[in-house]
Amino acid sequence: MGPDGDLIPVHIITGFLGSGKTTLLRGVLASPAFANTAVVVNEFGAVALDHLLLQRVDPDTVVLQTGCVCCTLRSELGAALRDLYDKRERGRVPPFDRLVIETTGLADPAPLLFTLMADPVLRYHFRLGTIVTTVDAVNGARHLAQHLESVKQVAVADQVVLTKTDLVDRASVDGLRAAVARYNPTAPLFEAPAESLAFDRLFRGEASDSPDQARAGPGSPPARARVPVAAPDGGEHATDGHARDISAVSLTVDLPLDWTAFGVWLTMLLHAHGENVLRVKGILRIRGMSIPVVIHGIHHLMHPPTSLPRWPTADRRSHLVLIVRKLPAPAIERSLRAFLRLAVR
Amino acid sequence: MCALCGGLEREPHWTDRLQRDDPDGDGAALWRQSREAQVALVNRILGQDGLEVRDWNGHVFVLSNRTGRSEIVPQLAAVWSAVERLWQCRCDPLDPALVARLEQEDGLEGEPRRGT
């Protein structure tokens, strides 16, 4: 298989129970731009109700009946995708150009992403596309405060869609935006149905889009925020201890990074703390390179670095975002600094 | 497997997959330099007498200690686990003692800073 462009992008729609994943998926599938889309729906429970809503894509739909996409289903998901690809190659299903997986509302998306990124067969045929997370404007703040799964779903998102925003007042929507940004400051936020969603923009097909490029247009300042651990001001306080311990740490490096030192540091960090690193995103200025390098990772697994054709803004500094659990930001910052200095000598 | 040296082909680690924008550069030379730099940095971080990491032909890393005990690992990410197995230590870049030692060696103020 050739470069990434030959691989079939796999987009993920995740979000907590009742957050509007299926509604979003139906909208995507109704869009002419997504005509050649295969769908895998992961159901939780005995009856695949959501599947009934997706009859239009039934020939390409694989329904996973045995539970959530967490560990127990990883092998089944891998098998389902291999089977789907095999049918595509044999002409038994239309030659789909992309795949969308809708996860269960209770799923931690990380195992699913592991399967896509690490399965030795799948990664020769598929590549991780965009992770879109739906957050319900009515119940989302409560879900984030009470359920670690909801926080993880937001933390891994490339894009976040706030749903049911027409059912609450503006202050509630703004509060939810702030709550989401605390766990993922780099993911662009869309509001549905207030905003007409441009699905081709929502699913850009590249997991490698830079965090700053994603949020801001050319010339706009990048998102840079070290987000505190505390629960949303004036909002509900996290009752799930794990969720309360999650924070986003943003680091900026002014000078070009030494790739070797950075790689040594990050592999060591992920070795020691990968289970507590929910997400790594970065746009990096590497010494000896004129174009930016983009990195993405989830827990212990890093996506191969990619480069952008040009810098998305006038800002030429490196920006690294780590969404972590129980890891102190000052220690991360100090450690990175010490490692980078090793390469300067 | 390489017919000449017997080295097993392996999947490149993400740290080995940076596409440099130097089309005229010598890819093999850059690879060797990168491996040498990785090894030098890892040995500085380990910083323990008798522990050594070496590159073997650009294929694998070889860890060895003074008693001759050694282990072969395929990629950088696996070095840390092997070090912990062989020397019963913990490889943690956030370890304050490790960071303090590295800072003491350099004696310079760092450059990254958190955003606001």
mmCIF file of C-alpha atoms in Angstrom, chain A residues 123-124 224-226 250-253 255 259-261 264 266-269 271-273 287-290 293 302 304-305 317 331 333-335 337 339 341-342 345, chain B residues 11 13-15 17-21 37-38 41 44-45 76 80-81 84 90-94 98-100 102-103 105-106 108-116:
data_model
loop_
_atom_site.group_PDB
_atom_site.id
_atom_site.type_symbol
_atom_site.label_atom_id
_atom_site.label_comp_id
_atom_site.label_asym_id
_atom_site.label_seq_id
_atom_site.Cartn_x
_atom_site.Cartn_y
_atom_site.Cartn_z
ATOM 1 C CA ARG A 123 -3.518 -0.237 9.119
ATOM 2 C CA TYR A 124 -2.564 -1.341 5.644
ATOM 3 C CA ARG A 224 -2.895 28.252 23.916
ATOM 4 C CA ALA A 225 -4.281 27.557 27.301
ATOM 5 C CA ARG A 226 -3.216 25.642 30.290
ATOM 6 C CA SER A 250 -0.562 23.324 26.627
ATOM 7 C CA LEU A 251 3.110 23.994 26.107
ATOM 8 C CA THR A 252 4.721 26.457 23.752
ATOM 9 C CA VAL A 253 8.311 26.247 22.612
ATOM 10 C CA LEU A 255 12.910 27.760 19.436
ATOM 11 C CA TRP A 259 13.295 15.865 16.968
ATOM 12 C CA THR A 260 15.512 13.266 18.606
ATOM 13 C CA ALA A 261 15.277 14.817 22.049
ATOM 14 C CA VAL A 264 13.143 10.359 23.429
ATOM 15 C CA LEU A 266 7.758 11.553 24.601
ATOM 16 C CA THR A 267 8.450 7.826 24.295
ATOM 17 C CA MET A 268 9.690 7.828 27.869
ATOM 18 C CA LEU A 269 6.684 9.824 29.054
ATOM 19 C CA HIS A 271 6.129 4.472 28.663
ATOM 20 C CA ALA A 272 5.788 5.716 32.219
ATOM 21 C CA HIS A 273 2.443 7.483 32.046
ATOM 22 C CA ARG A 287 15.107 22.040 13.749
ATOM 23 C CA GLY A 288 16.206 21.711 10.143
ATOM 24 C CA MET A 289 12.673 21.715 8.742
ATOM 25 C CA SER A 290 10.879 24.659 7.186
ATOM 26 C CA VAL A 293 5.234 18.670 11.776
ATOM 27 C CA MET A 302 1.413 7.628 18.575
ATOM 28 C CA PRO A 304 3.160 8.580 12.572
ATOM 29 C CA PRO A 305 4.105 12.244 12.329
ATOM 30 C CA ARG A 317 6.405 28.268 17.411
ATOM 31 C CA ALA A 331 6.440 18.631 36.143
ATOM 32 C CA GLU A 333 6.893 21.384 31.481
ATOM 33 C CA ARG A 334 10.086 21.136 33.508
ATOM 34 C CA SER A 335 10.840 17.666 32.198
ATOM 35 C CA ARG A 337 12.599 21.643 29.078
ATOM 36 C CA PHE A 339 15.232 16.974 27.792
ATOM 37 C CA ARG A 341 18.288 21.200 26.609
ATOM 38 C CA LEU A 342 20.173 17.924 26.263
ATOM 39 C CA ARG A 345 24.689 20.977 24.268
ATOM 40 C CA GLU B 11 7.812 -1.578 11.288
ATOM 41 C CA HIS B 13 8.663 3.510 15.018
ATOM 42 C CA TRP B 14 6.920 6.874 14.908
ATOM 43 C CA THR B 15 10.131 8.592 15.957
ATOM 44 C CA ARG B 17 9.161 8.331 10.439
ATOM 45 C CA LEU B 18 9.796 12.033 10.192
ATOM 46 C CA GLN B 19 9.871 13.045 6.553
ATOM 47 C CA ARG B 20 12.664 15.551 6.286
ATOM 48 C CA ASP B 21 12.285 18.251 3.656
ATOM 49 C CA ALA B 37 21.767 10.901 18.428
ATOM 50 C CA GLN B 38 19.060 8.710 19.963
ATOM 51 C CA LEU B 41 20.670 10.903 24.422
ATOM 52 C CA ARG B 44 22.907 10.421 28.958
ATOM 53 C CA ILE B 45 19.464 10.039 30.436
ATOM 54 C CA LEU B 76 13.133 3.318 20.977
ATOM 55 C CA TRP B 80 12.542 1.878 28.572
ATOM 56 C CA SER B 81 10.802 -1.379 29.417
ATOM 57 C CA GLU B 84 13.479 -1.475 33.817
ATOM 58 C CA ARG B 90 11.992 3.068 36.871
ATOM 59 C CA CYS B 91 12.207 5.096 33.678
ATOM 60 C CA ASP B 92 10.082 8.148 34.323
ATOM 61 C CA PRO B 93 10.881 11.496 32.690
ATOM 62 C CA LEU B 94 8.866 13.238 35.398
ATOM 63 C CA LEU B 98 16.212 12.622 36.989
ATOM 64 C CA VAL B 99 15.086 16.069 35.907
ATOM 65 C CA ALA B 100 17.240 17.707 38.549
ATOM 66 C CA LEU B 102 19.713 16.722 33.764
ATOM 67 C CA GLU B 103 19.234 20.344 34.735
ATOM 68 C CA GLU B 105 24.347 18.851 33.903
ATOM 69 C CA ASP B 106 23.160 21.620 31.642
ATOM 70 C CA LEU B 108 20.794 26.430 31.631
ATOM 71 C CA GLU B 109 17.316 27.789 31.789
ATOM 72 C CA GLY B 110 14.866 26.044 29.557
ATOM 73 C CA GLU B 111 12.839 27.450 26.781
ATOM 74 C CA PRO B 112 9.372 25.904 26.731
ATOM 75 C CA ARG B 113 6.692 27.627 28.683
ATOM 76 C CA ARG B 114 3.088 27.061 29.278
ATOM 77 C CA GLY B 115 0.571 29.101 27.420
ATOM 78 C CA THR B 116 -1.671 31.478 29.255
#
